[in-house]
Structures are given as C-alpha cells and as structure tokens.
Coordinates of C-alpha atoms in Angstrom, one line a residue:
L1 CA 40.2 -22.0 -42.4
I2 CA 36.8 -20.3 -41.8
R3 CA 35.3 -23.5 -40.6
K4 CA 38.2 -24.1 -38.3
N5 CA 37.9 -20.6 -36.7
A6 CA 34.1 -21.1 -36.3
A7 CA 34.8 -24.4 -34.6
L8 CA 37.3 -22.9 -32.3
Q9 CA 35.0 -20.0 -31.5
H10 CA 32.3 -22.4 -30.6
I11 CA 34.6 -24.3 -28.2
G12 CA 35.7 -21.0 -26.6
K13 CA 39.4 -21.2 -27.8
F14 CA 39.0 -18.5 -30.4
P15 CA 41.6 -15.7 -29.8
K16 CA 40.4 -12.7 -27.9
S17 CA 39.6 -9.6 -29.8
P18 CA 42.1 -6.7 -29.6
K19 CA 41.9 -4.2 -26.8
P20 CA 39.1 -1.7 -27.4
T21 CA 40.2 1.7 -28.5
L22 CA 39.8 4.8 -26.4
W23 CA 36.5 5.6 -28.1
R24 CA 35.1 2.2 -27.2
D25 CA 36.3 2.6 -23.6
E26 CA 34.5 5.8 -23.2
M27 CA 31.3 4.5 -24.9
T28 CA 31.1 1.5 -22.5
K29 CA 31.5 3.8 -19.5
N30 CA 28.7 6.2 -20.5
T31 CA 25.6 4.2 -19.8
F32 CA 22.3 5.7 -18.8
E33 CA 23.0 4.8 -15.2
N34 CA 26.4 6.3 -14.7
P35 CA 25.6 10.0 -15.4
F36 CA 22.6 9.9 -13.1
A37 CA 24.5 8.0 -10.4
K38 CA 27.3 10.6 -10.6
L39 CA 24.7 13.4 -10.4
F40 CA 23.2 12.0 -7.3
E41 CA 26.6 11.3 -5.7
D42 CA 27.5 14.9 -6.1
M43 CA 24.3 16.1 -4.5
P44 CA 23.9 15.9 -0.7
F45 CA 20.8 13.8 -0.3
D46 CA 19.5 12.1 2.8
T47 CA 17.3 9.1 2.1
K48 CA 16.4 8.7 5.8
A49 CA 13.4 11.0 5.3
F50 CA 12.1 8.8 2.5
D51 CA 12.7 5.7 4.6
D52 CA 10.7 7.2 7.4
V53 CA 7.9 8.3 5.1
F54 CA 7.7 4.7 3.7
K55 CA 7.7 3.1 7.1
N56 CA 5.0 5.5 8.4
T57 CA 2.9 5.0 5.3
A58 CA 3.2 1.2 5.6
T59 CA 2.3 1.3 9.2
L60 CA -0.8 3.5 8.5
N61 CA -1.8 1.3 5.6
E62 CA -1.6 -1.7 7.9
K63 CA -3.9 0.0 10.4
F64 CA -6.3 0.9 7.7
S65 CA -6.2 -2.7 6.4
K66 CA -7.1 -4.0 9.9
V67 CA -10.1 -1.7 10.1
A68 CA -11.3 -2.8 6.6
L69 CA -10.7 -6.5 7.3
K70 CA -12.5 -6.3 10.6
A71 CA -15.5 -4.6 8.9
A72 CA -15.5 -7.1 6.1
E73 CA -15.5 -10.0 8.7
R74 CA -18.4 -8.4 10.6
N75 CA -20.3 -7.9 7.4
V76 CA -19.9 -11.5 6.4
E77 CA -21.1 -12.6 9.9
I78 CA -24.2 -10.4 9.5
S79 CA -24.9 -11.7 6.0
N80 CA -24.5 -15.3 7.1
K81 CA -26.9 -14.8 10.0
W82 CA -29.4 -13.1 7.7
A83 CA -29.3 -15.9 5.2
K84 CA -29.7 -18.6 7.9
D85 CA -32.7 -16.7 9.4
A86 CA -34.3 -16.4 6.0
L87 CA -33.8 -20.1 5.2
G88 CA -35.2 -21.0 8.6
K89 CA -38.3 -18.8 8.1
T90 CA -38.9 -20.3 4.6
A91 CA -39.8 -23.7 6.2
G92 CA -43.1 -22.2 7.3
V93 CA -44.0 -21.2 3.8
C94 CA -43.0 -24.6 2.4
K95 CA -45.3 -26.6 4.6
A96 CA -48.4 -28.2 3.1
Q97 CA -51.5 -26.4 4.2
V98 CA -55.1 -27.8 4.5
E99 CA -56.9 -24.5 3.7
P100 CA -55.9 -22.2 0.9
A101 CA -56.2 -19.2 3.2
S102 CA -53.4 -20.8 5.4
Y103 CA -51.0 -20.3 2.5
S104 CA -51.6 -16.5 2.3
K105 CA -51.3 -16.4 6.1
A106 CA -47.9 -18.2 6.0
V107 CA -46.6 -15.9 3.2
T108 CA -47.8 -12.8 5.1
E109 CA -46.0 -14.0 8.3
F110 CA -42.9 -14.8 6.2
A111 CA -42.9 -11.4 4.6
S112 CA -43.4 -9.6 7.9
A113 CA -40.7 -11.6 9.6
S114 CA -38.4 -11.0 6.6
M115 CA -39.0 -7.3 6.8
E116 CA -38.2 -7.2 10.5
T117 CA -35.0 -9.2 9.9
A118 CA -34.0 -7.0 7.1
S119 CA -34.5 -3.9 9.2
E120 CA -32.3 -5.4 12.0
N121 CA -29.6 -6.5 9.6
V122 CA -29.5 -3.2 7.8
A123 CA -29.1 -1.5 11.2
A124 CA -26.3 -3.9 12.0
F125 CA -24.6 -2.9 8.6
V126 CA -25.0 0.7 9.5
E127 CA -23.3 0.2 12.9
V128 CA -20.4 -1.5 11.1
A129 CA -20.1 1.5 8.7
K130 CA -20.2 3.9 11.6
Q131 CA -17.5 2.0 13.4
V132 CA -15.3 2.0 10.3
Q133 CA -15.9 5.7 9.9
M134 CA -14.9 6.4 13.6
D135 CA -11.8 4.2 13.4
T136 CA -10.7 5.8 10.1
V137 CA -11.2 9.3 11.5
E138 CA -9.3 8.3 14.7
L139 CA -6.4 6.9 12.6
L140 CA -6.3 10.1 10.5
V141 CA -6.3 12.4 13.5
A142 CA -3.5 10.3 15.1
A143 CA -1.5 10.5 11.9
G144 CA -2.1 14.2 11.7
K145 CA -0.9 14.8 15.3
D146 CA 2.2 12.6 14.6
A147 CA 3.0 14.5 11.5
Q148 CA 2.5 17.8 13.3
A149 CA 4.8 16.8 16.1
K150 CA 7.5 15.7 13.6
A151 CA 7.2 18.9 11.7
S152 CA 7.5 20.9 14.9
V153 CA 10.7 19.1 15.8
A154 CA 12.1 19.6 12.3
V155 CA 11.3 23.3 12.4
K156 CA 12.9 23.7 15.8
K157 CA 16.0 21.8 14.6
A158 CA 16.2 24.0 11.4
T159 CA 15.8 27.2 13.5
A160 CA 18.5 26.1 15.9
E161 CA 20.9 25.3 13.0
T162 CA 20.1 28.5 11.2
T163 CA 20.6 30.6 14.3
A164 CA 23.9 28.8 15.0
A165 CA 25.1 29.5 11.4
V166 CA 24.1 33.1 11.6
K167 CA 26.0 33.5 14.9
K168 CA 29.0 31.8 13.5
T169 CA 29.0 34.0 10.4
T170 CA 28.5 37.2 12.3
S171 CA 31.2 36.3 14.9
S172 CA 33.7 35.5 12.1
K173 CA 32.9 38.9 10.4
A174 CA 33.4 40.8 13.6
A175 CA 36.8 39.2 14.2

C-alpha cells in the first residue's frame, strides 16, 4: 500500500491534501511582503518625484560620461602621437655612426627633441584637464540652476496650496 501511494504521488494522481485550517490560511497570507505592501498602500506616497530624480540623475550622468569619454579619447590621441614621435626620433639614434662622437651627438639631439615633445604633450594633457574641469563646472552650474528653478516652483505651489487651505478653513469657521 505504501509503494502504491508513492507511485501514485509520483504520477500526480495522489489525492489532494485536506483544506488548510484557519491557522494555515493566516500563516500563508502573512508574508514579509504583505505587511509592508499594506503599510505603503495606506500611506499617501507619490513616486513621481523619485522618477523625476532618477531621470535627472541619469541625464546628468550621461552628460558627465560624455565629458569623460571625450577627454579619454583626446588623451589617447595625444599618447599615440607622442609614441609615434618618439619612435620616429629613435631612428636617428639607431643609425650606425662613423665617429664615436657622432653617437653622443645623436643621443643629445634625441634627448633634446624628446624633452621638447614631452613638454608639448604634457601641455596638451593639461589643456584636456582644463577642458574637463570647465565642462564639469558648467554641468554642475546648469544642474544647480535647474534644481533651484524646480525648488522655486515647488515652494510657490506649496505656498498657494497652504494659502488656499487656510482661507478655506477660516471661511468655514466664520460661517
């Protein structure tokens, strides 16, 4: 008999268990989600503000990312140019020289040219950093102005609503 029931249960023809008691019904309803869902259903809560914050943050992050990627691209261009210049100037050092003094002259010219190139490229990196700084400050100022404008609108709206509520309350008391 036990084997037969196990076989039927495996096939899916085993009889259903009896209806749960009231205690079981209550336990299955009380999950960790339900009390919190009910709590938030009872509270007036507008998620539009959070949606707006998320969208504004995502837009600002996109702009910051563009600034960073543009700077990275420019830095790679500078680095590639610098490497190509250095490799091109190395050819003069690698040439066979007739006189030993010619080697020192070639190395001196290479070092001088390398220092000049390094100075130019470091200046180019500094310009990229300045541009990133200016773009970042510009984005932050624009975001601040936008936030200030939105806060001003919200304060005006709240003031109007409060004033209307006070007038309504005082007019109903007077009547």
